[in-house]
Coordinates of C-alpha atoms in Angstrom, one line a residue:
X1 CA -2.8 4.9 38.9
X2 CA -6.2 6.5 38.1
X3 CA -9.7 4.0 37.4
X4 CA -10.3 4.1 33.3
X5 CA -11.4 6.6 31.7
X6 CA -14.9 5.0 30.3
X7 CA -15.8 6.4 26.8
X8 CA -18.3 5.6 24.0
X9 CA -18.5 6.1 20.5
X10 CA -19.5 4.3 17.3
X11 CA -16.1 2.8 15.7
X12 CA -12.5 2.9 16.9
X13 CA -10.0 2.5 14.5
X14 CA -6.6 1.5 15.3
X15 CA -4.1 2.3 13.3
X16 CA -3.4 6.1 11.6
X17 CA -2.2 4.4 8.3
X18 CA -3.4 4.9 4.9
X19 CA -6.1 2.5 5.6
X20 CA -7.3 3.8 8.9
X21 CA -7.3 7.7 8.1
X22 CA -9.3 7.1 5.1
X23 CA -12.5 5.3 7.4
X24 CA -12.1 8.1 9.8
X25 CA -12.0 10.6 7.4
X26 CA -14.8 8.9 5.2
X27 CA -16.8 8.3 8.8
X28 CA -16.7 11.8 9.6
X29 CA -18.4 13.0 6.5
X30 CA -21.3 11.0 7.0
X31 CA -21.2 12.4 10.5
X32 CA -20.8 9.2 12.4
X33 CA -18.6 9.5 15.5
X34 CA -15.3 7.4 15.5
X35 CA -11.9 7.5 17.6
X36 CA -8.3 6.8 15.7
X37 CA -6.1 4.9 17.9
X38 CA -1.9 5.0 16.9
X39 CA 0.3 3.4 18.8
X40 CA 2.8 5.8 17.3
X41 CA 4.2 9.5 17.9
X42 CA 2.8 11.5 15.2
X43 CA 6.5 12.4 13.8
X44 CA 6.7 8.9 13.3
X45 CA 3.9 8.4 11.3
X46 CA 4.7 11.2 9.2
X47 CA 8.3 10.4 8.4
X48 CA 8.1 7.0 7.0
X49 CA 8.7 6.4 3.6
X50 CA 6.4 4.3 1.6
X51 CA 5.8 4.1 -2.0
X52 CA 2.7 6.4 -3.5
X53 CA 0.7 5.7 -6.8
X54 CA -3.1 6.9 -6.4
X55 CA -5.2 4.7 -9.3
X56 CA -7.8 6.4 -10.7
X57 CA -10.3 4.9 -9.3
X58 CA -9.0 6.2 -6.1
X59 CA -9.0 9.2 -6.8
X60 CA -12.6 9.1 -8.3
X61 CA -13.4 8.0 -4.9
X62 CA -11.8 10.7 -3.1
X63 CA -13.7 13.0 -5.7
X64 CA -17.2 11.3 -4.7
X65 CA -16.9 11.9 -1.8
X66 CA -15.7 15.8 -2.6
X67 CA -11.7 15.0 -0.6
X68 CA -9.6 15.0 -3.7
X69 CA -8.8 18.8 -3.6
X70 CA -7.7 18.4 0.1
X71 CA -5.8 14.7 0.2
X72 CA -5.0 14.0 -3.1
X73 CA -1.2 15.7 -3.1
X74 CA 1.2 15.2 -5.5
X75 CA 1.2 15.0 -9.7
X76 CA -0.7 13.8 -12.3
X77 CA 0.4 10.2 -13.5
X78 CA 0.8 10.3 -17.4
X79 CA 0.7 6.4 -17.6
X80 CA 3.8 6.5 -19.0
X81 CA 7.1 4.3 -17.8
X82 CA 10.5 4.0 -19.6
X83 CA 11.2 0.4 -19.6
X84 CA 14.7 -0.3 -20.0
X85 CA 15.3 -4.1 -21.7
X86 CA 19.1 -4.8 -22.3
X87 CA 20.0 -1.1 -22.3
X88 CA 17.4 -0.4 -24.7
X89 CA 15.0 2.4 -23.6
X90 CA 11.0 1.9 -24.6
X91 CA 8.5 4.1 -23.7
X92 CA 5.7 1.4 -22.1
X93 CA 1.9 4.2 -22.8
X94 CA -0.7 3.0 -20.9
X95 CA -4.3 3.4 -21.9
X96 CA -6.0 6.0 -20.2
X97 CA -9.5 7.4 -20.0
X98 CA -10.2 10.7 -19.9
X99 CA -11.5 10.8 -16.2
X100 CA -9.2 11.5 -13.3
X101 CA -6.2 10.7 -14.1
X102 CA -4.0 8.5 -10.8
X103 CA -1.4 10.5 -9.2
X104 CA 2.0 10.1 -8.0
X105 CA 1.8 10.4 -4.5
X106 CA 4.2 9.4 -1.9
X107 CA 2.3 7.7 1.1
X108 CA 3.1 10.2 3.9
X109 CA 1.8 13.3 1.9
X110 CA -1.3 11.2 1.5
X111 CA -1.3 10.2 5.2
X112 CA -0.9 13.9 6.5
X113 CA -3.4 15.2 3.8
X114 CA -5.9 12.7 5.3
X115 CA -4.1 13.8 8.7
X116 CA -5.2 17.2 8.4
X117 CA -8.8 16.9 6.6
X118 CA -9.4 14.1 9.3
X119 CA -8.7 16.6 12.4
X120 CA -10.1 19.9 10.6
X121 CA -13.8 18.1 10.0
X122 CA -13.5 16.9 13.6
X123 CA -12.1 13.9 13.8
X124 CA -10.2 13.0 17.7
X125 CA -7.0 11.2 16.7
X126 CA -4.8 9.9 19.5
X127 CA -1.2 9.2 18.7
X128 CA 1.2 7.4 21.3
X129 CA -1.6 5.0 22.1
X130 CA 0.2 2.3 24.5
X131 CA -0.7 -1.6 25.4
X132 CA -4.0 -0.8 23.0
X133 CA -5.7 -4.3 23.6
X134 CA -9.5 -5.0 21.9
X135 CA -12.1 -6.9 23.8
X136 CA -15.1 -8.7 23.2
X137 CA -14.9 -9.0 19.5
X138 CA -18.1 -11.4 19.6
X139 CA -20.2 -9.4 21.7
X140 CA -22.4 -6.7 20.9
X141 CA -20.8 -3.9 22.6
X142 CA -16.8 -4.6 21.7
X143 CA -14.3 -2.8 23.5
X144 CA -11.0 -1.2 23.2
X145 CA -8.4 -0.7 26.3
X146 CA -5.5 1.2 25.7
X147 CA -3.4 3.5 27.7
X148 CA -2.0 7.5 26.9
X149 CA 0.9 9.2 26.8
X150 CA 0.3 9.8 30.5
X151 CA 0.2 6.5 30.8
X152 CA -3.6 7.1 32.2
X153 CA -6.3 3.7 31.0
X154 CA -9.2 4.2 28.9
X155 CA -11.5 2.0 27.7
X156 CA -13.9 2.9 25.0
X157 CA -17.2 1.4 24.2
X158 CA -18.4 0.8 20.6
X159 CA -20.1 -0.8 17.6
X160 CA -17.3 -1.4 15.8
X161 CA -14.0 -1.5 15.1
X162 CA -12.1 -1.2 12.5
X163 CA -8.1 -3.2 12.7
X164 CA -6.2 -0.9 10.4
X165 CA -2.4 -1.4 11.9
X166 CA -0.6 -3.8 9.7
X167 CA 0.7 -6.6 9.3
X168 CA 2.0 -6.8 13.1
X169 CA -0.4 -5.1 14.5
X170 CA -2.4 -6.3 17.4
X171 CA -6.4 -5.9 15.6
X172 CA -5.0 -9.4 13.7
X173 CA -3.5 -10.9 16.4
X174 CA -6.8 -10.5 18.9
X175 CA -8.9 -12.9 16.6
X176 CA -8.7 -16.7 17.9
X177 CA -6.7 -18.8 17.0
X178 CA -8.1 -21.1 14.1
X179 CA -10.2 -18.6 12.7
X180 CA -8.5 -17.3 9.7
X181 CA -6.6 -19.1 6.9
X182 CA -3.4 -17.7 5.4
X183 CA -2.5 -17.9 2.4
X184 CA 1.2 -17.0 1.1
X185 CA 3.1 -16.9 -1.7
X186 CA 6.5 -16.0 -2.0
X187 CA 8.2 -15.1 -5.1
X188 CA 11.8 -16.2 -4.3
X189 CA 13.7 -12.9 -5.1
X190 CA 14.2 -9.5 -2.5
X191 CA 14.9 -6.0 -3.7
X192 CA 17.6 -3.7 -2.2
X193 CA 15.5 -0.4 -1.9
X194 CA 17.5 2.6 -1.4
X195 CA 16.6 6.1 -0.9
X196 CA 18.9 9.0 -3.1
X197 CA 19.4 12.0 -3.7
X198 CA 19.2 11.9 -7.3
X199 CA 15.9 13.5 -9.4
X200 CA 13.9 10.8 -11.5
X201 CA 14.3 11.9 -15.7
X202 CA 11.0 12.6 -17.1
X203 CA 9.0 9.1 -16.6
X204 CA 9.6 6.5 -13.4
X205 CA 11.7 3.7 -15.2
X206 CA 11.7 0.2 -14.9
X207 CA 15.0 -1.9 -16.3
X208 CA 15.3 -5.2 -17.6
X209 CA 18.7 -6.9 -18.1
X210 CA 21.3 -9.6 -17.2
X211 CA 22.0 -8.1 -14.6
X212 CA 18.3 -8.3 -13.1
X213 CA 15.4 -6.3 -12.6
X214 CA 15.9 -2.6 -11.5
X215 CA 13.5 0.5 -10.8
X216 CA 13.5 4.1 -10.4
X217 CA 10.5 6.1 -8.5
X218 CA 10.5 9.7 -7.6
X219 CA 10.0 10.4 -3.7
X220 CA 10.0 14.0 -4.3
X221 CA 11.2 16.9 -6.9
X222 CA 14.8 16.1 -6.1
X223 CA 14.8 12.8 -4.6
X224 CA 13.9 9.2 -5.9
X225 CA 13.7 5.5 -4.6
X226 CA 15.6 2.8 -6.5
X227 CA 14.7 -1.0 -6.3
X228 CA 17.7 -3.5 -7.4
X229 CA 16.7 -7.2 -7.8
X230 CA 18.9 -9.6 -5.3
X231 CA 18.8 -12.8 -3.5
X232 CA 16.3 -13.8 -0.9
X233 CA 19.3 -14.8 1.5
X234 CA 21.1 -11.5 0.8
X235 CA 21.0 -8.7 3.6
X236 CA 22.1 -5.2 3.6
X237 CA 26.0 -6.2 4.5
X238 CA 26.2 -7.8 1.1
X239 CA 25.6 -4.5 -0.2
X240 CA 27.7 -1.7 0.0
X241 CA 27.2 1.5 -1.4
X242 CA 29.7 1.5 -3.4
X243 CA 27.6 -2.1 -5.1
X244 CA 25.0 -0.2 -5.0
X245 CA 25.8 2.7 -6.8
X246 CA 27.6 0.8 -9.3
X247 CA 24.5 -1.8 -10.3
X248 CA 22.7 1.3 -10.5
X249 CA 24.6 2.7 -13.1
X250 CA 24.7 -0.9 -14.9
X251 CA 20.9 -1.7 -14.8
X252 CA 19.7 2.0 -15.1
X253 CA 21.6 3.4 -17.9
X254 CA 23.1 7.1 -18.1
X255 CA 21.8 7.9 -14.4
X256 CA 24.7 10.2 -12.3
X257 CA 24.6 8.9 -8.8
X258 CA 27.6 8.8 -6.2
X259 CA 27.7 6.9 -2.7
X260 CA 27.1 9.9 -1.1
X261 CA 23.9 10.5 -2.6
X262 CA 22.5 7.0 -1.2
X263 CA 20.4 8.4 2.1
X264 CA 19.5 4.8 3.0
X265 CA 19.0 1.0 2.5
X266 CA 17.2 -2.0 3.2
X267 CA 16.5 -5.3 2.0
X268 CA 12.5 -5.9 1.5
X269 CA 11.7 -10.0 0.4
X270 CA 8.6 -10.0 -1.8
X271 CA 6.0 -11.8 -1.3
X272 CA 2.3 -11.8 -0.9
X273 CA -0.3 -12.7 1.8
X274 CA -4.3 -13.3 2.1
X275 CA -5.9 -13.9 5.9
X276 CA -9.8 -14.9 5.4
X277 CA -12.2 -14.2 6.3
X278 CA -11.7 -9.9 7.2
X279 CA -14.2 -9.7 9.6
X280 CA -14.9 -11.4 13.0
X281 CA -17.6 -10.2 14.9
X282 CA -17.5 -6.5 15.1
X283 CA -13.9 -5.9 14.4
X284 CA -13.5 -5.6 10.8
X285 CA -9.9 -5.9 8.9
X286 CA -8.6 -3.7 6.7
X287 CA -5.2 -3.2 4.0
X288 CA -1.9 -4.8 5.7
X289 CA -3.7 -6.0 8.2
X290 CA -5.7 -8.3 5.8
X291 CA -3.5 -8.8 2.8
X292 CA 0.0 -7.8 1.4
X293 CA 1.2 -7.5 -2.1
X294 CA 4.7 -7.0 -3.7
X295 CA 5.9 -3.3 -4.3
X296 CA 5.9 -4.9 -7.9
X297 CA 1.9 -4.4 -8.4
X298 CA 1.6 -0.5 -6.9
X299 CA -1.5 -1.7 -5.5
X300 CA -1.1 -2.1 -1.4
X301 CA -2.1 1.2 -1.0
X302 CA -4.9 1.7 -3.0
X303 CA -6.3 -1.9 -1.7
X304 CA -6.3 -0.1 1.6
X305 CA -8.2 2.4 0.2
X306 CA -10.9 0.3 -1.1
X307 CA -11.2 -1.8 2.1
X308 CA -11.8 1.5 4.2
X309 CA -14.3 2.9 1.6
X310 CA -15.7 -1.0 1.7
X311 CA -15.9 -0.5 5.4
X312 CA -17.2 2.9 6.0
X313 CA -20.0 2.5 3.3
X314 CA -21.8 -0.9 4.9
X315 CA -21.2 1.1 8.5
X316 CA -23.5 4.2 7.0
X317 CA -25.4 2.0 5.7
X318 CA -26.3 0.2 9.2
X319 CA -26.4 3.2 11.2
X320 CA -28.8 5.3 8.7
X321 CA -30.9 2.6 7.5
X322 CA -30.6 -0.2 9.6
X323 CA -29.1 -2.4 6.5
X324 CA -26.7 -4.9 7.8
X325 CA -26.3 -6.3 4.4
X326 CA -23.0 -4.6 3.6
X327 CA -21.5 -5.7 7.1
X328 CA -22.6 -9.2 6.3
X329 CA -20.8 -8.9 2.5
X330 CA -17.8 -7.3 4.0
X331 CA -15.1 -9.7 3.7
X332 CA -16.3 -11.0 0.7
X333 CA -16.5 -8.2 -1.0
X334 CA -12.9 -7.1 -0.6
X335 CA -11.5 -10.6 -1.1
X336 CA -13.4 -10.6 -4.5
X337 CA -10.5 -7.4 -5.6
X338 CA -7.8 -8.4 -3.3
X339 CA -7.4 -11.9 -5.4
X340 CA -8.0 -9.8 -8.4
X341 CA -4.8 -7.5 -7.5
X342 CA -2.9 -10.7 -5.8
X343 CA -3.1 -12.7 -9.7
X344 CA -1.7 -9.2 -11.0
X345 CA 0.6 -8.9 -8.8
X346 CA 2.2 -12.4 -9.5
X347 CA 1.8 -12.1 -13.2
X348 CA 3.8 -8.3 -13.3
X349 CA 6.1 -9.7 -10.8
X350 CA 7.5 -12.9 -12.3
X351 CA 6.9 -11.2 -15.7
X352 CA 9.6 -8.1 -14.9
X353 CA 11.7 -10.7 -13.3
X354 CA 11.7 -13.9 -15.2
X355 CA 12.8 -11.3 -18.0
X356 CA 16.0 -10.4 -17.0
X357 CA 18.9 -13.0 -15.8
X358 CA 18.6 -15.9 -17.3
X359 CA 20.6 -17.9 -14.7
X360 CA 17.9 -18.3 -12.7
X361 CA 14.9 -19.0 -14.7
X362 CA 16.2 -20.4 -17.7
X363 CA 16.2 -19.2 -21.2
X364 CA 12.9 -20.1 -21.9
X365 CA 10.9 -18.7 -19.7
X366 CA 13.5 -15.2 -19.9
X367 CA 12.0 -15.2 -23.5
X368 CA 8.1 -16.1 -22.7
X369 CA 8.7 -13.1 -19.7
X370 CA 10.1 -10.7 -22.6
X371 CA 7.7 -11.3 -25.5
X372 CA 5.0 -10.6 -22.7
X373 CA 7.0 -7.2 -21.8
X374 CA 7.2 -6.2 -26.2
X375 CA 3.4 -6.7 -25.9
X376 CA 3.2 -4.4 -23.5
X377 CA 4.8 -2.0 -25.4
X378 CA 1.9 -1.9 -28.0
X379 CA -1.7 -1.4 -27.9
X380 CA -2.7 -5.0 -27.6
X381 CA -5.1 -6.9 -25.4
X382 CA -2.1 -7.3 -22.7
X383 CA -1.3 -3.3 -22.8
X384 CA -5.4 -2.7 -21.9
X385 CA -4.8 -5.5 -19.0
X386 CA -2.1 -3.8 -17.8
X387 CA -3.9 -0.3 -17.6
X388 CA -7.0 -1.4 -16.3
X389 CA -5.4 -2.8 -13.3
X390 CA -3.1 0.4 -12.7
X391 CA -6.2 2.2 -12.8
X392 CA -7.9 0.3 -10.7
X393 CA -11.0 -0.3 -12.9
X394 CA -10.3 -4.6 -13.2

């Protein structure tokens, strides 16, 4: 085995996520050097299927910082949803401005749009990035060890670093132990996701019902993503496809779907986390890493988003000017929106699910969940609530 290869640069980010393309991608546009770290094959990053809803104030960023044209993929969001309650079709209008409106974007067109800006301004990602360990968090001069697909060591030298692998990664799991609180709630339900073959209608629906809470997203012109409320104890054996297709067709309405158009399943327990504070030393935490929300809220993604643009904003702002202030105000600054986005994401979640089966809740709070949904529906205080958190603007 060859000595390490010794290398320097300003801010290693690990992780080639959402979270971690964005800082490289911002980084490189104020022309500050940085190294992207993924411990996975580039295919693999590509290929996974997350859900994608760009809030306008994303997308405003991206447009600040003249990106939108080359990451922003995918189609205008009209604000509009059908909500289904008891079979009964409503068109839920959100209020909209008439600035960039969000955009329907599934994750891995984001990811490869930030992929491909990232690379062509510059930027040296490294994919298959083995045994990646961090060092020296404390210290002025952290460092990150890591070995490639050759299996050859390098160590690199730098200011910072920015922990942008998830929830598993190993950026959260280098901090000592007693350092960070977790908070963590969970909201006693899972959701069978399943992939299809089957086009969305016209709007993304949501469905209400006895039978439980139900969604349809589009991944795609001629494919979609369906979430069907279950048990937390269920697992995928307890649902066929033949189940599956048939609560589809009970909670969804008129929607034409066969087993053989389900591509895939999985059962995905909502809940939501907070880790405090983001930052130790020089290694700075951002999206999964930090915080998770339900699928429910829309708003993992674009709290990645934030955290990056957080992040790459107080590093300019330390390298140009010598200002430390927003490195200081880091983890306080995107806890202030991430408990924002965790109180919406517990009110729209036990809202959309509290109004369905009343076997599990109870009758009354079925009918406080539902008069909250037929507010919704109108241009009331609650409807402007609603918006300005899908936008982003809350």
């Amino acid at each position: 085995m060859t000595d390490k290869v010794q290398e320097k640069t300003t801010v290693v980010i690990v992780g080639a996520g959402v979270a971690g393309l964005t800082a490289g991608t911002l980084l490189k546009r104020c022309g500050i050097d940085c190294i992207v770290l993924e411990q996975r094959t580039q295919e693999y990053v590509l290929q996974r299927q997350r859900a994608g809803n760009i809030e306008a104030r994303a997308v405003r960023m991206f447009e600040k910082w003249g990106l939108a044209e080359r990451v922003v993929g995918g189609w205008p969001y009209e604000g509009i949803v059908t909500l289904r309650i008891d079979g009964t079709p409503h068109l839920l209008r959100e209020q909209m401005d008439d600035k960039a409106p969000g955009r329907l974007c599934p994750q891995q067109v984001l990811v490869l749009n930030l992929m491909v800006a990232y690379t062509e301004d510059g930027g040296d990602l490294r994919f298959e990035a083995s045994d990646v360990t961090l060092h020296a968090l404390d210290n002025e001069k952290p460092a990150v060890r890591y070995r490639d697909n050759q299996g050859v060591a390098h160590e690199i030298s730098c200011d910072f670093i920015a922990g942008c692998d998830g929830d598993h990664g190993v950026s959260r799991a280098s901090i000592p132990q007693g350092v960070l609180s977790k908070a963590e709630h969970r909201y006693g339900v899972s959701w069978v996701v399943v992939l299809t073959d089957v086009p969305t209608g016209r709007y993304p629906l949501m469905s209400v019902s006895d039978h439980g809470f139900a969604a349809q997203f589009p991944r795609g012109q001629d494919a979609s993503r369906f979430y069907l409320q279950c048990a937390e104890t269920d697992t995928v054996e307890d649902w066929s496809d033949a189940r599956v297709a048939a609560e589809i067709k009970a909670r969804c309405g008129e929607i034409e779907i066969t087993e053989k158009d389900i591509v895939n399943k999985s059962i995905m327990p909502l809940y939501s986390v907070v880790y405090a504070p983001m930052r130790y030393g020089k290694l700075f935490l951002c999206g999964d890493a930090a915080h998770l929300v339900p699928p429910t809220s829309a708003r993992g993604m674009n709290l990645a988003i934030s955290d990056a643009e957080t992040f790459v904003c107080a590093v300019r702002d330390f390298v140009q000017d010598g200002n430390a202030a927003g490195l200081a105000a880091y983890s306080d600054t995107c806890l202030e929106r991430v408990w924002n986005y965790q109180d919406y994401a517990i009110w729209v979640t036990e809202m959309l699910h509290d109004a369905g089966d009343a076997s599990i809740v109870g009758p009354f709070r079925r009918e406080a969940a539902r008069s909250r949904l037929y507010r919704l529906l109108t241009p009331s205080s609650t409807n402007k609530l609603f918006s300005d958190f899908m936008a982003g603007t809350v």
